[in-house]
Amino acid sequence: MKTYCFGIDVGGTTVKCGLFRTEGTLVEKWEIPTRTEDCGKAILPDVAETIQAKMEERGIDKNDVEGVGIGIPGPINENGEAFCAVNLYWGFTPVAKQLSELTGLKAKAGNDANVAALGEAWKGAAEGAKDVVLVTLGTGVGGGIIVNGRIVSGHHGAGGEVGHAAMDHSETEACNCGNKGCLEQVASATGIVRVAQKELAASNDASVLRGREHLSAKNVLDAFKAGDALAVRVMEKVGDELGGALAIFSCVVDPETIVVGGGVSRAGQPLIDCIQKYYRKYAFSQCKDTPIVIAKLGNDAGIYGSARMVLQDE
Amino acid sequence: MKTYCFGIDVGGTTVKCGLFRTEGTLVEKWEIPTRTEDCGKAILPDVAETIQAKMEERGIDKNDVEGVGIGIPGPINENGEAFCAVNLYWGFTPVAKQLSELTGLKAKAGNDANVAALGEAWKGAAEGAKDVVLVTLGTGVGGGIIVNGRIVSGHHGAGGEVGHAAMDHSETEACNCGNKGCLEQVASATGIVRVAQKELAASNDASVLRGREHLSAKNVLDAFKAGDALAVRVMEKVGDELGGALAIFSCVVDPETIVVGGGVSRAGQPLIDCIQKYYRKYAFSQCKDTPIVIAKLGNDAGIYGSARMVLQDE
């Protein structure tokens, strides 16, 4: 094993970059802008350039670099090819192949949520666990599945697309994906606000959430933690659906650790307790005690996971 | 790779045995009784003895045998250890280790439903697919998950325990596992009869199912295929829940092929059509066209999968 590797996490506005020692120490991290103009054709050359510049700056020889891993916001198959990445304005892009050609280094590409899960399994909240389910509760709900230490990409690159698990067959509003009743419609930041607005409309109960011009998920979570009865009802609904979904996922892959990340997870242990209560209610007996923990690496999960990915054998 | 391997599938009454050529041809299959007396302590010695006898009978040298794989009805961890196998009266049993010591051959052990899934992925309905979800609709609902050509055992050996996915949170009756609303309560042979009995009690609609002393899943499925309106309603409920469950599983592992096996699958294409209609309704866009097919290997799936397991690297 060589001394260094790079972990890259491409987002819609910035590219996060990390230089790692191959045993897992983050040496340095930095960001460059994501240039999405002209169908994002500069993105991978920009990544290659910043890697080259970093090696020169630090006097690192290419022969001492194991490779570069890269996370992309969109489905990626196991050959490291993106079918399309809407936020980068990409069509089909053989990401790993192009990045390898541009850098002269071994390159691997994965979906951003999947590499984040791998990062948490490597050096984060699930450090050392071989089988991990990660759900990321942000604007949407993303996820990543790790089995035997490796990302489950799936046949269409949709492995870990747990935000679109259809949990509520009675839902009448459509999700962004076109289906109805997706987990994301309830358990994302947007979903929490939606559930709260429904709950506010359904009763005249007093609540600190009533009469706000802009209701945010943070408002709901703060009110929940303060014991506001209506906010508690909202989060019990969220916990019921999310805990129920995680219980089903456990019947499929039976993880050692379940990690909850994303902005919503900043609500901390009260949120976890609420999810866990319902998870335990619905989980198969052997999986009832599977720990549910908060992600640790925050925005660095992607660079950690990308770096880890390139260190794994084919 | 050596020329031969053995695939063994231990059931509660018989042990199915297969001699395979390592490229995947079944040379011969036979059965021996499962001796469950004295906490099933004769089971593995009996297996070793029949393997030894078969090698002598055919003049096969031990050095030309790659190893023996064995499927066990109960959770098995990745070290090939059974925590308990109720139908064999076993407590903790290091199956792979014991069988290796008894035979002098490399041995691997897996859960019976999981190895059946591997068998279907190797030489059955999902031949060649690397990522497979198998559901077995029998007295209960079992399952197996194959990711990248390998069994997903899970941290507690509960990978693929999809029959206990809690799908109906409004269910009031308990499943055998103690939870309520498990997929098995609706989609197993027993579950289909239960749903039919509820449907019969809920209306006075005419049906060929009415007034039978012993209602079987086959009765319901035959009536469904004959167009009996009440039986159609029953199977639409089953298809809705099973199709919905499979859609969620696809968001987790995104299989290339979904295989439906077990006695209920003998109902054939009308059953698949009914499941697929709901699967497509609930599945994430990229997974909507994932083929759902009927298992091909029947009772031989276990011996095929066990044989395949022992041919895989660590």
Short mmCIF file of N, CA and C in Angstrom, two decimals, chain A residues 96-249:
data_model
loop_
_atom_site.label_atom_id
_atom_site.label_comp_id
_atom_site.label_asym_id
_atom_site.label_seq_id
_atom_site.Cartn_x
_atom_site.Cartn_y
_atom_site.Cartn_z
N ALA A 96 -14.90 7.27 -13.62
CA ALA A 96 -13.65 6.67 -13.14
C ALA A 96 -12.61 6.65 -14.26
N LYS A 97 -13.05 6.26 -15.43
CA LYS A 97 -12.14 6.16 -16.58
C LYS A 97 -11.56 7.54 -16.92
N GLN A 98 -12.43 8.55 -17.01
CA GLN A 98 -11.95 9.89 -17.36
C GLN A 98 -11.00 10.44 -16.31
N LEU A 99 -11.36 10.25 -15.05
CA LEU A 99 -10.53 10.81 -13.98
C LEU A 99 -9.18 10.10 -13.93
N SER A 100 -9.18 8.81 -14.23
CA SER A 100 -7.93 8.06 -14.27
C SER A 100 -7.04 8.57 -15.41
N GLU A 101 -7.66 8.81 -16.56
CA GLU A 101 -6.89 9.33 -17.70
C GLU A 101 -6.34 10.72 -17.42
N LEU A 102 -7.16 11.54 -16.76
CA LEU A 102 -6.75 12.92 -16.49
C LEU A 102 -5.65 13.01 -15.44
N THR A 103 -5.65 12.08 -14.50
CA THR A 103 -4.70 12.17 -13.38
C THR A 103 -3.52 11.21 -13.53
N GLY A 104 -3.70 10.17 -14.33
CA GLY A 104 -2.68 9.12 -14.39
C GLY A 104 -2.67 8.28 -13.13
N LEU A 105 -3.76 8.36 -12.35
CA LEU A 105 -3.87 7.59 -11.11
C LEU A 105 -5.02 6.59 -11.23
N LYS A 106 -4.98 5.54 -10.44
CA LYS A 106 -6.14 4.65 -10.32
C LYS A 106 -7.31 5.50 -9.81
N ALA A 107 -8.49 5.32 -10.38
CA ALA A 107 -9.63 6.12 -9.94
C ALA A 107 -10.86 5.24 -9.79
N LYS A 108 -11.68 5.55 -8.77
CA LYS A 108 -12.97 4.88 -8.60
C LYS A 108 -14.03 5.92 -8.33
N ALA A 109 -15.23 5.66 -8.80
CA ALA A 109 -16.32 6.61 -8.61
C ALA A 109 -17.51 5.92 -7.95
N GLY A 110 -18.22 6.64 -7.10
CA GLY A 110 -19.42 6.12 -6.46
C GLY A 110 -20.44 7.22 -6.27
N ASN A 111 -21.65 6.82 -5.93
CA ASN A 111 -22.70 7.78 -5.60
C ASN A 111 -22.35 8.49 -4.30
N ASP A 112 -22.67 9.78 -4.21
CA ASP A 112 -22.23 10.57 -3.05
C ASP A 112 -22.78 10.06 -1.72
N ALA A 113 -24.05 9.68 -1.71
CA ALA A 113 -24.62 9.16 -0.45
C ALA A 113 -23.99 7.81 -0.09
N ASN A 114 -23.72 6.99 -1.10
CA ASN A 114 -23.09 5.70 -0.84
C ASN A 114 -21.67 5.86 -0.30
N VAL A 115 -20.90 6.78 -0.87
CA VAL A 115 -19.53 6.95 -0.36
C VAL A 115 -19.56 7.57 1.04
N ALA A 116 -20.55 8.41 1.31
CA ALA A 116 -20.67 8.95 2.67
C ALA A 116 -20.90 7.82 3.67
N ALA A 117 -21.72 6.85 3.28
CA ALA A 117 -21.96 5.69 4.16
C ALA A 117 -20.66 4.92 4.38
N LEU A 118 -19.88 4.77 3.32
CA LEU A 118 -18.61 4.06 3.44
C LEU A 118 -17.65 4.83 4.35
N GLY A 119 -17.69 6.17 4.24
CA GLY A 119 -16.86 7.00 5.11
C GLY A 119 -17.22 6.80 6.58
N GLU A 120 -18.51 6.82 6.88
CA GLU A 120 -18.95 6.62 8.27
C GLU A 120 -18.59 5.21 8.76
N ALA A 121 -18.61 4.23 7.85
CA ALA A 121 -18.25 2.86 8.24
C ALA A 121 -16.74 2.72 8.42
N TRP A 122 -15.99 3.60 7.78
CA TRP A 122 -14.52 3.50 7.86
C TRP A 122 -13.99 4.24 9.08
N LYS A 123 -14.37 5.51 9.19
CA LYS A 123 -13.77 6.35 10.24
C LYS A 123 -14.79 7.18 11.01
N GLY A 124 -16.07 6.84 10.87
CA GLY A 124 -17.10 7.67 11.49
C GLY A 124 -17.89 6.93 12.56
N ALA A 125 -19.20 7.17 12.54
CA ALA A 125 -20.08 6.68 13.61
C ALA A 125 -20.19 5.16 13.62
N ALA A 126 -19.86 4.51 12.49
CA ALA A 126 -19.97 3.05 12.43
C ALA A 126 -18.59 2.45 12.22
N GLU A 127 -17.56 3.14 12.72
CA GLU A 127 -16.18 2.71 12.49
C GLU A 127 -16.00 1.23 12.84
N GLY A 128 -15.50 0.49 11.87
CA GLY A 128 -15.22 -0.92 12.12
C GLY A 128 -16.36 -1.85 11.77
N ALA A 129 -17.58 -1.30 11.58
CA ALA A 129 -18.71 -2.17 11.23
C ALA A 129 -18.62 -2.56 9.76
N LYS A 130 -18.90 -3.83 9.47
CA LYS A 130 -18.83 -4.30 8.09
C LYS A 130 -20.16 -4.11 7.35
N ASP A 131 -21.24 -4.10 8.12
CA ASP A 131 -22.57 -3.98 7.51
C ASP A 131 -23.28 -2.77 8.10
N VAL A 132 -23.56 -1.79 7.26
CA VAL A 132 -24.07 -0.51 7.75
C VAL A 132 -25.22 -0.02 6.86
N VAL A 133 -26.24 0.54 7.48
CA VAL A 133 -27.25 1.30 6.75
C VAL A 133 -27.12 2.75 7.19
N LEU A 134 -26.94 3.66 6.23
CA LEU A 134 -26.92 5.09 6.52
C LEU A 134 -28.14 5.74 5.88
N VAL A 135 -28.86 6.55 6.66
CA VAL A 135 -29.88 7.42 6.05
C VAL A 135 -29.49 8.85 6.32
N THR A 136 -29.58 9.67 5.29
CA THR A 136 -29.22 11.09 5.40
C THR A 136 -30.49 11.91 5.29
N LEU A 137 -30.83 12.59 6.37
CA LEU A 137 -32.07 13.37 6.40
C LEU A 137 -31.73 14.83 6.13
N GLY A 138 -31.81 15.23 4.88
CA GLY A 138 -31.53 16.62 4.51
C GLY A 138 -32.74 17.18 3.80
N THR A 139 -32.53 17.98 2.76
CA THR A 139 -33.65 18.49 1.95
C THR A 139 -34.46 17.30 1.45
N GLY A 140 -33.75 16.27 1.04
CA GLY A 140 -34.39 14.99 0.72
C GLY A 140 -33.90 13.94 1.70
N VAL A 141 -34.18 12.68 1.39
CA VAL A 141 -33.62 11.58 2.19
C VAL A 141 -32.75 10.74 1.27
N GLY A 142 -31.47 10.68 1.58
CA GLY A 142 -30.56 9.82 0.82
C GLY A 142 -30.15 8.65 1.67
N GLY A 143 -29.28 7.84 1.14
CA GLY A 143 -28.84 6.70 1.94
C GLY A 143 -27.73 5.94 1.28
N GLY A 144 -27.15 5.05 2.04
CA GLY A 144 -26.10 4.20 1.51
C GLY A 144 -26.09 2.90 2.29
N ILE A 145 -25.84 1.82 1.58
CA ILE A 145 -25.84 0.49 2.19
C ILE A 145 -24.43 -0.09 2.05
N ILE A 146 -23.87 -0.51 3.15
CA ILE A 146 -22.56 -1.16 3.13
C ILE A 146 -22.75 -2.61 3.56
N VAL A 147 -22.32 -3.54 2.72
CA VAL A 147 -22.38 -4.96 3.05
C VAL A 147 -20.96 -5.51 2.95
N ASN A 148 -20.53 -6.14 4.01
CA ASN A 148 -19.19 -6.70 4.04
C ASN A 148 -18.11 -5.67 3.68
N GLY A 149 -18.33 -4.44 4.18
CA GLY A 149 -17.34 -3.38 3.99
C GLY A 149 -17.38 -2.67 2.66
N ARG A 150 -18.35 -3.04 1.82
CA ARG A 150 -18.40 -2.46 0.48
C ARG A 150 -19.74 -1.83 0.17
N ILE A 151 -19.70 -0.81 -0.68
CA ILE A 151 -20.92 -0.15 -1.13
C ILE A 151 -21.78 -1.09 -1.95
N VAL A 152 -23.09 -1.07 -1.68
CA VAL A 152 -24.05 -1.79 -2.52
C VAL A 152 -24.57 -0.79 -3.56
N SER A 153 -24.03 -0.86 -4.77
CA SER A 153 -24.43 0.09 -5.82
C SER A 153 -25.76 -0.30 -6.44
N GLY A 154 -25.99 -1.59 -6.56
CA GLY A 154 -27.22 -2.06 -7.19
C GLY A 154 -27.09 -2.11 -8.70
N HIS A 155 -28.02 -2.84 -9.31
CA HIS A 155 -27.92 -3.09 -10.75
C HIS A 155 -28.11 -1.83 -11.59
N HIS A 156 -28.98 -0.90 -11.10
CA HIS A 156 -29.20 0.34 -11.85
C HIS A 156 -28.58 1.52 -11.12
N GLY A 157 -27.67 1.24 -10.20
CA GLY A 157 -27.08 2.32 -9.42
C GLY A 157 -28.05 2.89 -8.38
N ALA A 158 -29.14 2.18 -8.10
CA ALA A 158 -30.15 2.68 -7.17
C ALA A 158 -30.06 2.04 -5.79
N GLY A 159 -28.97 1.30 -5.52
CA GLY A 159 -28.77 0.77 -4.18
C GLY A 159 -28.71 1.91 -3.18
N GLY A 160 -29.39 1.77 -2.05
CA GLY A 160 -29.37 2.81 -1.03
C GLY A 160 -30.27 4.00 -1.31
N GLU A 161 -31.12 3.90 -2.33
CA GLU A 161 -32.07 5.01 -2.62
C GLU A 161 -33.26 4.91 -1.68
N VAL A 162 -32.96 4.86 -0.39
CA VAL A 162 -33.98 4.54 0.60
C VAL A 162 -34.99 5.67 0.80
N GLY A 163 -34.66 6.87 0.36
CA GLY A 163 -35.62 7.97 0.48
C GLY A 163 -36.85 7.74 -0.36
N HIS A 164 -36.72 6.86 -1.35
CA HIS A 164 -37.86 6.59 -2.23
C HIS A 164 -38.51 5.24 -1.95
N ALA A 165 -38.26 4.71 -0.77
CA ALA A 165 -39.03 3.57 -0.31
C ALA A 165 -40.47 4.05 -0.11
N ALA A 166 -41.41 3.38 -0.76
CA ALA A 166 -42.82 3.79 -0.67
C ALA A 166 -43.41 3.25 0.63
N MET A 167 -43.47 4.10 1.63
CA MET A 167 -43.88 3.66 2.96
C MET A 167 -45.37 3.87 3.22
N ASP A 168 -45.93 4.91 2.60
CA ASP A 168 -47.32 5.24 2.93
C ASP A 168 -48.18 5.14 1.67
N HIS A 169 -48.85 4.00 1.53
CA HIS A 169 -49.64 3.77 0.32
C HIS A 169 -50.91 4.61 0.28
N SER A 170 -51.21 5.32 1.39
CA SER A 170 -52.41 6.15 1.39
C SER A 170 -52.08 7.62 1.08
N GLU A 171 -50.81 7.92 0.86
CA GLU A 171 -50.41 9.31 0.56
C GLU A 171 -51.04 9.76 -0.76
N THR A 172 -51.52 11.01 -0.79
CA THR A 172 -52.15 11.51 -2.02
C THR A 172 -51.28 12.51 -2.77
N GLU A 173 -50.32 13.12 -2.07
CA GLU A 173 -49.42 14.08 -2.74
C GLU A 173 -48.24 13.35 -3.38
N ALA A 174 -47.72 13.89 -4.47
CA ALA A 174 -46.60 13.25 -5.16
C ALA A 174 -45.26 13.71 -4.62
N CYS A 175 -44.33 12.78 -4.59
CA CYS A 175 -42.93 13.07 -4.25
C CYS A 175 -42.26 13.65 -5.50
N ASN A 176 -41.10 14.27 -5.33
CA ASN A 176 -40.35 14.78 -6.50
C ASN A 176 -40.06 13.69 -7.52
N CYS A 177 -39.99 12.45 -7.06
CA CYS A 177 -39.66 11.34 -7.96
C CYS A 177 -40.85 10.90 -8.79
N GLY A 178 -42.04 11.40 -8.46
CA GLY A 178 -43.23 11.05 -9.22
C GLY A 178 -44.11 10.04 -8.51
N ASN A 179 -43.54 9.25 -7.62
CA ASN A 179 -44.34 8.29 -6.84
C ASN A 179 -45.05 9.01 -5.69
N LYS A 180 -45.84 8.26 -4.96
CA LYS A 180 -46.53 8.81 -3.79
C LYS A 180 -46.19 7.97 -2.56
N GLY A 181 -45.97 8.63 -1.44
CA GLY A 181 -45.78 7.91 -0.18
C GLY A 181 -44.33 7.56 0.12
N CYS A 182 -43.38 8.23 -0.56
CA CYS A 182 -41.96 7.97 -0.30
C CYS A 182 -41.58 8.42 1.11
N LEU A 183 -40.63 7.70 1.69
CA LEU A 183 -40.08 8.05 3.01
C LEU A 183 -39.67 9.52 3.06
N GLU A 184 -39.07 9.99 1.98
CA GLU A 184 -38.60 11.37 1.87
C GLU A 184 -39.71 12.40 2.09
N GLN A 185 -40.95 12.03 1.77
CA GLN A 185 -42.06 12.98 1.94
C GLN A 185 -42.39 13.23 3.41
N VAL A 186 -41.82 12.43 4.30
CA VAL A 186 -42.11 12.56 5.72
C VAL A 186 -40.84 12.82 6.54
N ALA A 187 -39.74 12.15 6.17
CA ALA A 187 -38.57 12.13 7.05
C ALA A 187 -37.48 13.13 6.66
N SER A 188 -37.62 13.82 5.54
CA SER A 188 -36.65 14.86 5.17
C SER A 188 -37.00 16.15 5.91
N ALA A 189 -36.12 17.14 5.83
CA ALA A 189 -36.41 18.45 6.43
C ALA A 189 -37.70 19.00 5.82
N THR A 190 -37.80 18.91 4.50
CA THR A 190 -39.00 19.35 3.79
C THR A 190 -40.22 18.55 4.25
N GLY A 191 -40.03 17.25 4.43
CA GLY A 191 -41.11 16.37 4.85
C GLY A 191 -41.61 16.70 6.24
N ILE A 192 -40.69 17.01 7.14
CA ILE A 192 -41.06 17.34 8.52
C ILE A 192 -41.93 18.60 8.53
N VAL A 193 -41.54 19.59 7.71
CA VAL A 193 -42.34 20.82 7.63
C VAL A 193 -43.73 20.51 7.05
N ARG A 194 -43.76 19.65 6.04
CA ARG A 194 -45.03 19.28 5.42
C ARG A 194 -45.96 18.60 6.42
N VAL A 195 -45.41 17.66 7.19
CA VAL A 195 -46.22 16.97 8.20
C VAL A 195 -46.71 17.97 9.26
N ALA A 196 -45.82 18.90 9.63
CA ALA A 196 -46.20 19.90 10.64
C ALA A 196 -47.33 20.79 10.12
N GLN A 197 -47.23 21.19 8.86
CA GLN A 197 -48.27 22.06 8.31
C GLN A 197 -49.62 21.35 8.25
N LYS A 198 -49.58 20.06 7.91
CA LYS A 198 -50.82 19.27 7.92
C LYS A 198 -51.40 19.19 9.32
N GLU A 199 -50.52 18.96 10.28
CA GLU A 199 -50.95 18.82 11.67
C GLU A 199 -51.54 20.15 12.19
N LEU A 200 -50.91 21.25 11.82
CA LEU A 200 -51.41 22.58 12.21
C LEU A 200 -52.78 22.84 11.60
N ALA A 201 -52.96 22.41 10.36
CA ALA A 201 -54.22 22.65 9.67
C ALA A 201 -55.34 21.76 10.22
N ALA A 202 -54.95 20.61 10.78
CA ALA A 202 -55.95 19.63 11.20
C ALA A 202 -56.55 19.91 12.57
N SER A 203 -55.95 20.86 13.31
CA SER A 203 -56.50 21.15 14.64
C SER A 203 -56.31 22.63 14.96
N ASN A 204 -56.89 23.05 16.06
CA ASN A 204 -56.66 24.42 16.54
C ASN A 204 -55.79 24.40 17.79
N ASP A 205 -55.16 23.26 18.06
CA ASP A 205 -54.34 23.14 19.27
C ASP A 205 -53.27 24.22 19.30
N ALA A 206 -53.05 24.74 20.49
CA ALA A 206 -51.99 25.75 20.66
C ALA A 206 -50.64 25.10 20.37
N SER A 207 -49.75 25.87 19.76
CA SER A 207 -48.40 25.37 19.47
C SER A 207 -47.51 26.56 19.16
N VAL A 208 -46.26 26.47 19.57
CA VAL A 208 -45.32 27.54 19.23
C VAL A 208 -45.08 27.60 17.72
N LEU A 209 -45.50 26.57 17.02
CA LEU A 209 -45.30 26.54 15.57
C LEU A 209 -46.37 27.34 14.82
N ARG A 210 -47.47 27.67 15.54
CA ARG A 210 -48.60 28.30 14.86
C ARG A 210 -48.29 29.76 14.52
N GLY A 211 -48.70 30.19 13.35
CA GLY A 211 -48.61 31.59 12.97
C GLY A 211 -47.24 32.03 12.47
N ARG A 212 -46.31 31.11 12.32
CA ARG A 212 -45.00 31.49 11.77
C ARG A 212 -45.12 31.68 10.26
N GLU A 213 -44.38 32.67 9.78
CA GLU A 213 -44.44 32.91 8.34
C GLU A 213 -43.68 31.81 7.59
N HIS A 214 -42.45 31.57 8.06
CA HIS A 214 -41.65 30.51 7.44
C HIS A 214 -41.36 29.44 8.47
N LEU A 215 -41.97 28.31 8.29
CA LEU A 215 -41.77 27.21 9.23
C LEU A 215 -40.62 26.34 8.71
N SER A 216 -39.61 26.11 9.56
CA SER A 216 -38.48 25.27 9.14
C SER A 216 -38.47 23.97 9.93
N ALA A 217 -37.73 23.00 9.41
CA ALA A 217 -37.59 21.74 10.16
C ALA A 217 -36.94 22.00 11.52
N LYS A 218 -36.01 22.95 11.55
CA LYS A 218 -35.36 23.27 12.82
C LYS A 218 -36.39 23.80 13.83
N ASN A 219 -37.33 24.65 13.38
CA ASN A 219 -38.39 25.12 14.27
C ASN A 219 -39.15 23.94 14.88
N VAL A 220 -39.49 22.98 14.01
CA VAL A 220 -40.29 21.83 14.47
C VAL A 220 -39.47 21.00 15.46
N LEU A 221 -38.20 20.77 15.14
CA LEU A 221 -37.35 19.95 15.99
C LEU A 221 -37.08 20.64 17.33
N ASP A 222 -36.88 21.96 17.30
CA ASP A 222 -36.69 22.70 18.56
C ASP A 222 -37.94 22.62 19.43
N ALA A 223 -39.10 22.79 18.79
CA ALA A 223 -40.37 22.72 19.53
C ALA A 223 -40.59 21.32 20.09
N PHE A 224 -40.22 20.32 19.30
CA PHE A 224 -40.31 18.91 19.74
C PHE A 224 -39.46 18.70 20.98
N LYS A 225 -38.24 19.20 20.95
CA LYS A 225 -37.35 19.01 22.09
C LYS A 225 -37.82 19.80 23.32
N ALA A 226 -38.53 20.91 23.06
CA ALA A 226 -39.07 21.72 24.17
C ALA A 226 -40.38 21.14 24.71
N GLY A 227 -40.90 20.09 24.03
CA GLY A 227 -42.10 19.42 24.54
C GLY A 227 -43.40 19.97 24.00
N ASP A 228 -43.35 20.82 23.01
CA ASP A 228 -44.58 21.32 22.37
C ASP A 228 -45.41 20.13 21.86
N ALA A 229 -46.66 20.02 22.35
CA ALA A 229 -47.44 18.80 22.11
C ALA A 229 -47.65 18.54 20.63
N LEU A 230 -47.92 19.58 19.87
CA LEU A 230 -48.17 19.39 18.45
C LEU A 230 -46.88 18.96 17.74
N ALA A 231 -45.76 19.59 18.10
CA ALA A 231 -44.47 19.20 17.49
C ALA A 231 -44.11 17.77 17.86
N VAL A 232 -44.46 17.36 19.07
CA VAL A 232 -44.20 15.97 19.49
C VAL A 232 -45.02 15.02 18.61
N ARG A 233 -46.29 15.37 18.36
CA ARG A 233 -47.13 14.53 17.48
C ARG A 233 -46.51 14.41 16.10
N VAL A 234 -46.02 15.53 15.58
CA VAL A 234 -45.39 15.52 14.26
C VAL A 234 -44.20 14.57 14.26
N MET A 235 -43.34 14.70 15.25
CA MET A 235 -42.11 13.88 15.25
C MET A 235 -42.41 12.42 15.55
N GLU A 236 -43.50 12.15 16.28
CA GLU A 236 -43.89 10.75 16.47
C GLU A 236 -44.30 10.15 15.12
N LYS A 237 -44.97 10.92 14.30
CA LYS A 237 -45.32 10.42 12.96
C LYS A 237 -44.07 10.16 12.14
N VAL A 238 -43.13 11.10 12.21
CA VAL A 238 -41.87 10.95 11.47
C VAL A 238 -41.11 9.73 11.99
N GLY A 239 -41.03 9.60 13.31
CA GLY A 239 -40.30 8.49 13.92
C GLY A 239 -40.94 7.15 13.59
N ASP A 240 -42.27 7.13 13.56
CA ASP A 240 -42.99 5.90 13.23
C ASP A 240 -42.65 5.46 11.80
N GLU A 241 -42.70 6.40 10.87
CA GLU A 241 -42.45 6.02 9.48
C GLU A 241 -40.97 5.68 9.25
N LEU A 242 -40.07 6.49 9.82
CA LEU A 242 -38.64 6.24 9.60
C LEU A 242 -38.19 4.99 10.36
N GLY A 243 -38.65 4.84 11.59
CA GLY A 243 -38.30 3.63 12.36
C GLY A 243 -38.85 2.39 11.67
N GLY A 244 -40.06 2.51 11.12
CA GLY A 244 -40.66 1.39 10.39
C GLY A 244 -39.87 1.04 9.14
N ALA A 245 -39.40 2.06 8.43
CA ALA A 245 -38.61 1.83 7.22
C ALA A 245 -37.29 1.15 7.58
N LEU A 246 -36.63 1.64 8.61
CA LEU A 246 -35.34 1.05 9.02
C LEU A 246 -35.53 -0.41 9.44
N ALA A 247 -36.66 -0.70 10.09
CA ALA A 247 -36.93 -2.08 10.50
C ALA A 247 -37.04 -2.99 9.27
N ILE A 248 -37.66 -2.50 8.22
CA ILE A 248 -37.75 -3.29 6.99
C ILE A 248 -36.37 -3.46 6.37
N PHE A 249 -35.59 -2.37 6.34
CA PHE A 249 -34.24 -2.47 5.76
C PHE A 249 -33.42 -3.52 6.52
#
